[in-house]
Coordinates of C-alpha atoms and ligand atoms in Angstrom, one line a residue:
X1 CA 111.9 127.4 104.5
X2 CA 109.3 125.2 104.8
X3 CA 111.3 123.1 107.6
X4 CA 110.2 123.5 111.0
X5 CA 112.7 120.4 112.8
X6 CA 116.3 122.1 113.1
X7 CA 117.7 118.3 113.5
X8 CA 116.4 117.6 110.1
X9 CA 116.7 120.5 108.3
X10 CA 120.8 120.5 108.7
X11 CA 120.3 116.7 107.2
X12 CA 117.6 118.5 104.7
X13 CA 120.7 121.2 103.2
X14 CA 123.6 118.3 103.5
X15 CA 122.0 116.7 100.3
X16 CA 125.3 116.7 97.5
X17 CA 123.8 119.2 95.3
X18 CA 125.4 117.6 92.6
X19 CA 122.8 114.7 92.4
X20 CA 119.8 117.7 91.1
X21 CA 118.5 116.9 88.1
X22 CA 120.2 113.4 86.8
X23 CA 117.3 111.8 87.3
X24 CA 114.9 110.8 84.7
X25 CA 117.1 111.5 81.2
X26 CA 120.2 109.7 80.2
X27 CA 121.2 112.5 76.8
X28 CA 125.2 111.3 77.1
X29 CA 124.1 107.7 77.0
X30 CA 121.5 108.2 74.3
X31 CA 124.0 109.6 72.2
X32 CA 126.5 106.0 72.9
X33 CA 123.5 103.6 72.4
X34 CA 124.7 100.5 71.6
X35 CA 121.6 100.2 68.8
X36 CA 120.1 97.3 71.2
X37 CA 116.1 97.4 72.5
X38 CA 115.3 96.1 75.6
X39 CA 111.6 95.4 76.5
X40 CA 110.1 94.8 80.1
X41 CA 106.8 93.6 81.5
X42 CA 106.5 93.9 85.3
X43 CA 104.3 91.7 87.4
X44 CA 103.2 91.9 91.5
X45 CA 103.9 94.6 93.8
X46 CA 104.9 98.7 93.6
X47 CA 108.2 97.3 94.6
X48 CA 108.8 95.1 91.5
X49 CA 107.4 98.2 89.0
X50 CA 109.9 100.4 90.7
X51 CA 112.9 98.2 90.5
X52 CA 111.9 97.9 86.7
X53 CA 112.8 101.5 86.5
X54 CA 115.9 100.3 88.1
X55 CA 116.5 97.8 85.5
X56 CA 116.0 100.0 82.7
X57 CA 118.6 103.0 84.4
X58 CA 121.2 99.8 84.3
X59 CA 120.2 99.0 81.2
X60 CA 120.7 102.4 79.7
X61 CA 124.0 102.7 80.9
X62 CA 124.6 99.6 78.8
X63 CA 123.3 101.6 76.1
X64 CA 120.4 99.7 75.6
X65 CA 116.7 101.4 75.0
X66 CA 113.8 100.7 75.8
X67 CA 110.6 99.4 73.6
X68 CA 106.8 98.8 74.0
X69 CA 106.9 96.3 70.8
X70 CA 108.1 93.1 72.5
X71 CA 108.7 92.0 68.5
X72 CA 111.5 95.1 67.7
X73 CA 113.1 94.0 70.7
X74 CA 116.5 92.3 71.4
X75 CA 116.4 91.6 75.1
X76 CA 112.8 90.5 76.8
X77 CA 112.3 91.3 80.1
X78 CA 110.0 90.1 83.1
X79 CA 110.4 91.0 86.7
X80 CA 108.4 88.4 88.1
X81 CA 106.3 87.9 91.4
X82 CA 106.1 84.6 93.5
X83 CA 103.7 85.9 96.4
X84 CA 101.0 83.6 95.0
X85 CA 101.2 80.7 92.6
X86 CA 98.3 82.2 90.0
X87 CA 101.4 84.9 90.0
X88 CA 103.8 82.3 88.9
X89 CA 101.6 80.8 86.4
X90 CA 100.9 84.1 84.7
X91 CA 104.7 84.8 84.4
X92 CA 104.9 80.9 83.0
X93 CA 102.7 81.3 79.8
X94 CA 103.8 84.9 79.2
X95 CA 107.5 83.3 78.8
X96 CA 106.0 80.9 76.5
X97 CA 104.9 83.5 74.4
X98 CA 108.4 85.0 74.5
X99 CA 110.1 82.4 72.7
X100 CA 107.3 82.8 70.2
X101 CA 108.7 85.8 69.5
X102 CA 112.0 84.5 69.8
X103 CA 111.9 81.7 67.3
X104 CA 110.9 84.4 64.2
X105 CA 113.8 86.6 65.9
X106 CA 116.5 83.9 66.6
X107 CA 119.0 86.0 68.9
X108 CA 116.9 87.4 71.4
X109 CA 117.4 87.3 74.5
X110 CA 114.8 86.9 77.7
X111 CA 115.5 87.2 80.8
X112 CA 113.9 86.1 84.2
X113 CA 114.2 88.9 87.1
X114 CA 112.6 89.7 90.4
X115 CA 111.5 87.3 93.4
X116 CA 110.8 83.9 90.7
X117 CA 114.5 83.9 90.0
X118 CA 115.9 82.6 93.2
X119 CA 112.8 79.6 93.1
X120 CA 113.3 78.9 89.4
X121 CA 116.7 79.1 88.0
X122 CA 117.4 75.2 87.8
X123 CA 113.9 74.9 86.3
X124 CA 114.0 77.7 83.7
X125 CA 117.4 77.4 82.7
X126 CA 118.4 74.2 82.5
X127 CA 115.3 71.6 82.3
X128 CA 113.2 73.9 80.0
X129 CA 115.3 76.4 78.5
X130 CA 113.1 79.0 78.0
X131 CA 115.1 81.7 79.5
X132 CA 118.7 83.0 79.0
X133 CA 119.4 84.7 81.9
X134 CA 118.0 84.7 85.4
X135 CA 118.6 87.8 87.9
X136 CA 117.3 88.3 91.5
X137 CA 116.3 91.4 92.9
X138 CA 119.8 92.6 94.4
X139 CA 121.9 91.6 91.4
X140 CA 120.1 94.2 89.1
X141 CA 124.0 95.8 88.6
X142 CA 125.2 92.7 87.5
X143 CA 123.1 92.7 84.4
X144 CA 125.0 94.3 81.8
X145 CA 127.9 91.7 82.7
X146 CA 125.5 88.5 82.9
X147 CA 124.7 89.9 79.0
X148 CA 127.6 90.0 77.8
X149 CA 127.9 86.3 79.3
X150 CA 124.1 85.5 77.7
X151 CA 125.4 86.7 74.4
X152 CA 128.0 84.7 74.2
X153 CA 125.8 81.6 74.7
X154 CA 127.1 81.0 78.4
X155 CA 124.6 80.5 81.3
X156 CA 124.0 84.0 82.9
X157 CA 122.8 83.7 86.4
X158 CA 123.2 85.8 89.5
X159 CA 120.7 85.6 92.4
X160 CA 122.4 86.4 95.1
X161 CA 120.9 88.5 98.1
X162 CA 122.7 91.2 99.5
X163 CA 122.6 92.1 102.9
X164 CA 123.8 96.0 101.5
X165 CA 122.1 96.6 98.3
X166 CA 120.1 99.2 98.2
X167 CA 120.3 100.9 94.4
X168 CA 120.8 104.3 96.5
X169 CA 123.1 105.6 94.0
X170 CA 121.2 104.5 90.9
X171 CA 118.7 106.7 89.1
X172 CA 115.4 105.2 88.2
X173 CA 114.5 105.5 84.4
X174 CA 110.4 106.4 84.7
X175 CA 108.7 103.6 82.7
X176 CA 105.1 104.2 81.8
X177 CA 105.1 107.3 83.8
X178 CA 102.5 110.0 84.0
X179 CA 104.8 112.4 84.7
X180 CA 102.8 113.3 88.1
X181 CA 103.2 110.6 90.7
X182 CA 106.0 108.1 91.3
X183 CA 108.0 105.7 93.4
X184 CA 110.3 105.7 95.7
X185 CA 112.0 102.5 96.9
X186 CA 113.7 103.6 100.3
X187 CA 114.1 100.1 101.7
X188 CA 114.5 96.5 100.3
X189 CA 114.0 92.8 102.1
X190 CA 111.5 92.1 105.3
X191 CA 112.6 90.8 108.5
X192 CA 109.4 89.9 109.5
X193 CA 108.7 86.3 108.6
X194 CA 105.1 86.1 108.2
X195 CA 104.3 82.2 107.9
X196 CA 102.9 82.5 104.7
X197 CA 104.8 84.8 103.0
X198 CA 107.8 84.1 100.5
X199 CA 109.4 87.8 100.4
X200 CA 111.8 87.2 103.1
X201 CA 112.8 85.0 100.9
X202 CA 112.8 85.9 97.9
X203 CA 114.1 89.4 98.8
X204 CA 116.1 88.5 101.2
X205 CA 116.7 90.4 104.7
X206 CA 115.4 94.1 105.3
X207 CA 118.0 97.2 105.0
X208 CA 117.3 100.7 105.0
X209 CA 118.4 103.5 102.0
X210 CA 120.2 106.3 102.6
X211 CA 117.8 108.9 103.4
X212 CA 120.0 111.4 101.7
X213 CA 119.7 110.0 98.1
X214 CA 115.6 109.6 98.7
X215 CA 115.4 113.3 99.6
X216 CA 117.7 113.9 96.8
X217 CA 115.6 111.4 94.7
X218 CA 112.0 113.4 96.0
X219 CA 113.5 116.9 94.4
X220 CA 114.6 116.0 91.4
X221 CA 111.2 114.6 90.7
X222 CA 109.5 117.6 92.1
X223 CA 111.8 119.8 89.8
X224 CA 111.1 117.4 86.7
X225 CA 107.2 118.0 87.2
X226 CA 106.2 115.4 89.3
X227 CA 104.0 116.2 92.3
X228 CA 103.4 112.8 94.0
X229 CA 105.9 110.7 95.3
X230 CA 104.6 107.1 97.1
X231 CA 108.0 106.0 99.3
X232 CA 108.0 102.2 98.8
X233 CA 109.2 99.0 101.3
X234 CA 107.2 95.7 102.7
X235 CA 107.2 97.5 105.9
X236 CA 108.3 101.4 106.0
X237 CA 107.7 101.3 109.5
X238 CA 110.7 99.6 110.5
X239 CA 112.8 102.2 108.3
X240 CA 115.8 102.7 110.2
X241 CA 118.9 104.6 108.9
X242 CA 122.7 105.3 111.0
X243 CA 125.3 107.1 109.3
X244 CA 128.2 104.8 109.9
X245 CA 130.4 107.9 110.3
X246 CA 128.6 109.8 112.6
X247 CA 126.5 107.9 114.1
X248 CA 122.8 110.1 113.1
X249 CA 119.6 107.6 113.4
X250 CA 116.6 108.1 110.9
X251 CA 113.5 106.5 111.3
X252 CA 110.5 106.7 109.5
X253 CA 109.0 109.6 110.4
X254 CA 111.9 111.5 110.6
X255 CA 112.2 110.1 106.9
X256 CA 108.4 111.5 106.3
X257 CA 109.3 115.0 107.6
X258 CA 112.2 114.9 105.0
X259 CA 110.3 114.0 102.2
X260 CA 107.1 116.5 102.7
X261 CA 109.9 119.5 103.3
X262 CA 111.1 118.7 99.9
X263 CA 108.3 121.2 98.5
X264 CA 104.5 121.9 100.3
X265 CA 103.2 121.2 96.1
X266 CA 104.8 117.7 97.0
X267 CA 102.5 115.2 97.9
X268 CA 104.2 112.5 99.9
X269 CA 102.4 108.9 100.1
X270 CA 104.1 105.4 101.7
X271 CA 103.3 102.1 101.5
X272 CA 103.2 99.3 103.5
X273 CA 102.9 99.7 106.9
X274 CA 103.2 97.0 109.5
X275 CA 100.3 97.5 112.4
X276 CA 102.9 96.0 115.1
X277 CA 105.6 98.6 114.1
X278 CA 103.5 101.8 113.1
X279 CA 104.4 104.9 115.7
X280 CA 101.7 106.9 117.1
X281 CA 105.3 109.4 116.0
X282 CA 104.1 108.4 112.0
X283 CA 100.5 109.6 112.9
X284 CA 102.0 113.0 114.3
X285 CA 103.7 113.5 111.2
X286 CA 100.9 113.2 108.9
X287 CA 98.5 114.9 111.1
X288 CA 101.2 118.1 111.4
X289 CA 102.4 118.3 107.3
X290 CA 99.1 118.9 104.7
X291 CA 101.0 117.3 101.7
X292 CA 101.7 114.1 103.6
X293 CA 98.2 112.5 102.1
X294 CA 96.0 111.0 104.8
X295 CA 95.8 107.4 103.9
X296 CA 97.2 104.2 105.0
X297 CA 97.5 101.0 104.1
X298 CA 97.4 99.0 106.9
X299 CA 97.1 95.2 106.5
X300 CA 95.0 92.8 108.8
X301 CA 95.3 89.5 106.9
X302 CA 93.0 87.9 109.6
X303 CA 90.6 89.3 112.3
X304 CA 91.0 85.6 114.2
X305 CA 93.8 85.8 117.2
X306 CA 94.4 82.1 116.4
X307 CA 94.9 82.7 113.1
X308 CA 97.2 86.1 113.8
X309 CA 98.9 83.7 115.5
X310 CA 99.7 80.9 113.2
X311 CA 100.3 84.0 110.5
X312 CA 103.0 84.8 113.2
X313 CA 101.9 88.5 112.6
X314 CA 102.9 89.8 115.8
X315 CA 99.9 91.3 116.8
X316 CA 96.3 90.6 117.9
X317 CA 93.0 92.1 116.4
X318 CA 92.3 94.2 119.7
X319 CA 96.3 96.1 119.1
X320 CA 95.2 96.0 116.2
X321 CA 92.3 97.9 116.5
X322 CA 93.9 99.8 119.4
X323 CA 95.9 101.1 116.1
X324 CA 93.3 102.2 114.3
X325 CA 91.7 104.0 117.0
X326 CA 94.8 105.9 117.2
X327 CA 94.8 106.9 113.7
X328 CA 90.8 108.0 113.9
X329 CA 92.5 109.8 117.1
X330 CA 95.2 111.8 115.3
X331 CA 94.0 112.0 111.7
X332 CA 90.1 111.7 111.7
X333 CA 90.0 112.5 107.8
X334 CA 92.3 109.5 107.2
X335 CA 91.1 106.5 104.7
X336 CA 92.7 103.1 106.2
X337 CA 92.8 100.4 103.8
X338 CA 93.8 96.5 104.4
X339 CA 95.2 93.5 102.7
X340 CA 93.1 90.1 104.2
X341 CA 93.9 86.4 103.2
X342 CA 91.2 83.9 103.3
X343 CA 91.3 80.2 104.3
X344 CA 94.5 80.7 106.1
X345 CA 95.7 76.6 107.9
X346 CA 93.4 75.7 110.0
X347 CA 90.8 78.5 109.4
X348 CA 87.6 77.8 111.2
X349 CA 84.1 79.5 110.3
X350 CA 84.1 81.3 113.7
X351 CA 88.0 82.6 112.8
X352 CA 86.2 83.6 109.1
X353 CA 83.5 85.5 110.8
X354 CA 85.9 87.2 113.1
X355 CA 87.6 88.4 110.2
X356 CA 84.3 90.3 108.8
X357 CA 83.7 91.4 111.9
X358 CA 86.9 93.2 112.0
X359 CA 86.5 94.6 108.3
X360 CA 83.2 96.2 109.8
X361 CA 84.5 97.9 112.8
X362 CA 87.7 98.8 110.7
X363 CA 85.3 100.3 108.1
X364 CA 88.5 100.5 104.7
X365 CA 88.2 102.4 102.1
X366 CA 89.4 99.4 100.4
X367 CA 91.2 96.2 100.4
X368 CA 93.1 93.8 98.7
X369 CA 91.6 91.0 99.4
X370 CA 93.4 87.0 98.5
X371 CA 92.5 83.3 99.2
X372 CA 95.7 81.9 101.0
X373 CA 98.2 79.9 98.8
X374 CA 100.8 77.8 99.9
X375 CA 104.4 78.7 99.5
X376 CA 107.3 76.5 99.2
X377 CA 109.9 77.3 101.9
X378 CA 107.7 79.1 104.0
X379 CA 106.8 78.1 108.0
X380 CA 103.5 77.8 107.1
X381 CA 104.4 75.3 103.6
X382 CA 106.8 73.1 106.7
X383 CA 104.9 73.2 109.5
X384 CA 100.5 73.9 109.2
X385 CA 98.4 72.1 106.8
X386 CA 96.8 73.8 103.6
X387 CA 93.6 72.0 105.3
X388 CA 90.7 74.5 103.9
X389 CA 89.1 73.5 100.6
X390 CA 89.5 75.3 97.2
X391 CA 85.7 75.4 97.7
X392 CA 85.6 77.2 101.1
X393 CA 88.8 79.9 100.6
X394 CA 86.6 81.0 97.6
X395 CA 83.4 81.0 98.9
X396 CA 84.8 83.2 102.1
X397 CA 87.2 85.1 99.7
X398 CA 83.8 86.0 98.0
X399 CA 81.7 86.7 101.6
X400 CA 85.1 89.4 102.2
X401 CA 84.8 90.9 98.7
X402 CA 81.2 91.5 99.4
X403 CA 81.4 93.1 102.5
X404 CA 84.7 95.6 101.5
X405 CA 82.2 96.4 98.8
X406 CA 79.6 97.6 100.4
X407 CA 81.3 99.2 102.9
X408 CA 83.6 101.2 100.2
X409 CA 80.2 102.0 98.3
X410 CA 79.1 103.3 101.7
X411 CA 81.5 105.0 102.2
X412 CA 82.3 107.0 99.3
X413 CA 78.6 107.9 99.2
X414 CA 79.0 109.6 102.2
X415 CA 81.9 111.6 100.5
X416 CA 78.8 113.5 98.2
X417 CA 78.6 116.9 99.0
X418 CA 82.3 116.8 100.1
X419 CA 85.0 118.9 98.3
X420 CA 88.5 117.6 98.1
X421 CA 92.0 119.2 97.1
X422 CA 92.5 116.7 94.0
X423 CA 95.6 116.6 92.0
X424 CA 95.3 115.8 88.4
X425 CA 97.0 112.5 87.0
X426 CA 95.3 112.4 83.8
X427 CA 92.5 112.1 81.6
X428 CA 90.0 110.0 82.5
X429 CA 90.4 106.1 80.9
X430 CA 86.7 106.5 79.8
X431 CA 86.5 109.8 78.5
X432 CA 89.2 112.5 77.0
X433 CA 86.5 115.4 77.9
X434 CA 87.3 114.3 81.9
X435 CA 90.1 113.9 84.3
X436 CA 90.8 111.6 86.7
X437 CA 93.0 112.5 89.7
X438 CA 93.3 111.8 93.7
X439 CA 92.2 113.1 96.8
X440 CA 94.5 113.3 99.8
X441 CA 92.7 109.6 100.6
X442 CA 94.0 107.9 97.6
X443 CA 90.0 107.8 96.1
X444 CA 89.6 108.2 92.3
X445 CA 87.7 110.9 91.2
X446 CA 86.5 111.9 87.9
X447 CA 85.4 115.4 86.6
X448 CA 84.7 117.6 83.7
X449 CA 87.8 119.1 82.4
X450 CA 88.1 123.1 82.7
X451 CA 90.6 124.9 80.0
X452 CA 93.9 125.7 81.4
X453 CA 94.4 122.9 83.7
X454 CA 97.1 119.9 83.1
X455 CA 98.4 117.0 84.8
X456 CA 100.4 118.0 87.9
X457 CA 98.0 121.2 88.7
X458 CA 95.7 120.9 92.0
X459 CA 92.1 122.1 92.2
X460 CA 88.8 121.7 94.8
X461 CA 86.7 119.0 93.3
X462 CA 82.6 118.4 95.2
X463 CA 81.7 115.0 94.8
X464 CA 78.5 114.3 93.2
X465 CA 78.2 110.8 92.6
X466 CA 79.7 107.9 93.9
X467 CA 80.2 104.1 93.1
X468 CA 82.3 101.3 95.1
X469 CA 85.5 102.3 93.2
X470 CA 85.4 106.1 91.9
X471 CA 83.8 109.7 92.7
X472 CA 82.6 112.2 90.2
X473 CA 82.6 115.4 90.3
X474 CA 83.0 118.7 89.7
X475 CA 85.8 121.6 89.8
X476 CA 84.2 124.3 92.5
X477 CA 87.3 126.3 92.5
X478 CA 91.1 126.2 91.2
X479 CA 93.4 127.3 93.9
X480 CA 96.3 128.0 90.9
X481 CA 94.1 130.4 89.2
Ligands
5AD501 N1 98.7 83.5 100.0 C1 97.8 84.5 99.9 N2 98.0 85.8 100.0 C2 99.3 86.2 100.4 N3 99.9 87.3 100.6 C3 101.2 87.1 100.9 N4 101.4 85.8 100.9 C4 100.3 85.2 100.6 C5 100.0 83.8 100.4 N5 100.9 82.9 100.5 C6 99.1 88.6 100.6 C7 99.2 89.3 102.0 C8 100.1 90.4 101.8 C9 99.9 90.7 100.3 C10 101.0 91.5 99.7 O1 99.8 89.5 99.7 O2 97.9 89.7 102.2 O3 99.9 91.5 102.6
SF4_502 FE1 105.6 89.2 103.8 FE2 104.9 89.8 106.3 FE3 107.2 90.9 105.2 FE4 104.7 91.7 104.4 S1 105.6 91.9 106.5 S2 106.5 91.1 103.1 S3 103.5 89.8 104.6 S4 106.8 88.7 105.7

């Protein structure tokens, strides 16, 4: 009804209806539980929390359960994150403080999963034995196998990269859900190569999901009560899906269209997108559907052409900005935020300047914002040297922070006197009497509860007050009511 694309609306209604509803509960396997707890902690990116949930629907199946009392439990989970060494150390003394738990439990099991596996197994399995089993990010069906195998003492390792994997089929169990927004992984891998980055390979090479089982994936959310869905890869831009049978190409905005068809109450988000791949096709999209939310995440990592260069990003600032003038162009309500490394090889103080330079004429909403850290394996780690100080990555890490801030403070001050369709998440962390919810431009706001509403209902919020990170408000009207 809603669908206004003929093309896509035949792929809409080819969606096996049989898939409606199995997401979320396992009641069959609950009742065949094999009496075991399983307990996970999930560092790094979106993508690791959602292939947690992936985890735990394999792990289900197994008949385990899952616990939040690491002590009850008889498996220990963590899917790790090697994007920057402070992530590696974290996951290193929280595994430490697994086998604490361990030695008053003798029995347990704890396993290693996620992009640390493939880097770590000889270390963690064999020279340090603090882990039992080690799984990479593609061999998450494995698992109840490599259990069986860890139970019975043997080494239980698979960390194999699949050039197919995609989990299409598999349900994700919601862990620490709010029962209004979620994610969907609808590709895995990157192609891309950036010479600092270690996802290519720790996540091996990029493949696209069915778009069948996202759409699939998006209703059955939308019927369960969710309202949000965020569609999750390292670059959704270069989504591409063919139906080996009949030949039908996807891309991503096709994918988009999908997605925000599912329902008008859905609210459809993505994350992230590449600034050399992103279609002015994407932009259309979002400017044409109201629930697909107007915000992007568009990383810069430098503002320096040298340094774009080196970072083999395969762009340069003025495409860059030539991007973001599009997106002003085609959605002028849209909130563009960035990820930016500091102290990149070679990194002069004219390439740093450049880069604030750019934050200011981008103008984010916000950004996540990182000194640069070397990583074994990658171009940059064989062939650029790691040649700016500790001293100056932090003290220009800390020149970036300072500027996003006062540019988000800025800018959400100029949101006062705004009023924004907000969907509720929750109460407020602060303050049961408040809830917290979104706008359309991923911004926080928080506002004085009104009887009646829940989590998962909309309502017009006016801004009022306004720091660096949150809005507050106040409900002006409740389009349910
Ligand atoms: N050092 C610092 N930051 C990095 N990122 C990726 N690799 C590194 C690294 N080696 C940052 C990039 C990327 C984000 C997810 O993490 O900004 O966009
Ligand atoms: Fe890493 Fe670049 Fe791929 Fe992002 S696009 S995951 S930064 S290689």
């Amino acid at each position: 009804m809603y669908n206004d694309n003929p093309t896509l609306d035949h792929l809409v209604k080819t969606i096996d209806p049989m898939r409606q509803g199995e997401v979320l509960d396992f009641p069959g396997h609950q009742e065949k539980g094999n009496g075991k707890l399983f307990y996970i902690e999930s560092f790094g990116c979106q993508m690791n929390f959602s292939d947690s949930e992936i985890v735990a629907a394999v792990l289900h199946g197994a008949g385990y359960r899952s616990t939040r009392n690491m002590e009850e439990a008889d498996l220990i989970l963590v899917n790790t994150c090697s994007i920057r060494e402070k992530a590696e150390d974290t996951v290193r003394k929280r595994l430490y403080i697994y086998n604490k738990v361990k030695s008053s439990k003798p029995g347990t099991l704890i396993g290693v999963l996620g992009c640390m596996a493939e880097r770590m197994k000889k270390n963690l399995l064999e020279e340090e034995k603090l882990v039992d089993l080690v799984v990479g990010p593609d061999a998450y069906r494995d698992m109840p196998k490599l259990l069986e195998s860890a139970e019975d003492g043997h080494r239980a390792i698979n960390v194999q990269l699949s050039r197919e994997e995609t989990y299409a089929d598999i349900s994700p169990v919601r862990l620490d859900s709010n029962g209004v927004a979620a994610f969907i992984s609808i590709m895995r891998g990157c192609d891309n190569m950036c010479s600092f980055c270690v996802v290519p390979f720790t996540r091996g090479r990029e493949r696209s999901r069915d778009p069948f089982s996202i759409v699939a994936e998006a209703r059955d959310l939308f019927d369960t009560g969710y309202r949000e869905i965020t569609l999750l890869g390292q670059n959704v831009d270069s989504y591409h899906w063919k139906n080996p049978e009949t030949g039908e190409e996807v891309n991503f905005a096709q994918l988009l269209r999908m997605c925000a068809d599912v329902n008008p109450d859905l609210r459809v988000r993505f994350s992230t997108s590449h600034p050399k791949d992103m279609t002015d096709e994407v932009l259309y999209a979002m400017a044409e559907k109201e629930n697909i939310c107007n915000y992007i995440h568009l990383p810069i990592q430098s503002g320096s052409n040298r340094i774009l260069e080196l970072m083999r990003r395969g762009y340069t600032r003025e495409w860059y900005m030539g991007r973001i003038h599009a997106i002003r162009r085609i959605i002028p309500e849209c909130a563009i935020s960035s990820d930016i490394i500091a102290g990149f090889c070679t990194e002069t103080e004219a390439d740093h300047q450049e880069t604030l330079d750019i934050i200011r004429q981008a103008q984010y909403s916000m950004s996540y914002m990182f000194y640069y850290s070397e990583r074994p394996n990658t171009y940059a780690q064989r062939n650029l040297k790691d040649d700016v100080s500790l001293e100056i990555k932090k003290r220009r890490l800390s020149e970036i922070i300072a500027l996003q801030n006062s540019i988000s403070r800025q800018l959400n001050q100029s949101d006062i006197g705004k009023t924004y369709k907000v969907l509720i998440e929750g109460d407020s962390k602060k303050s049961a009497e408040d809830f917290k919810g979104r706008n359309s431009q991923n911004k926080m706001i928080i506002f004085p509860k009104n009887p009646g509403l829940k989590p998962g209902d909309y309502v017009y919020v006016e801004v009022l007050d306004a720091t660096s990170a949150t809005l507050k408000g106040r409900i002006t009207q409740n389009p349910q009511s």
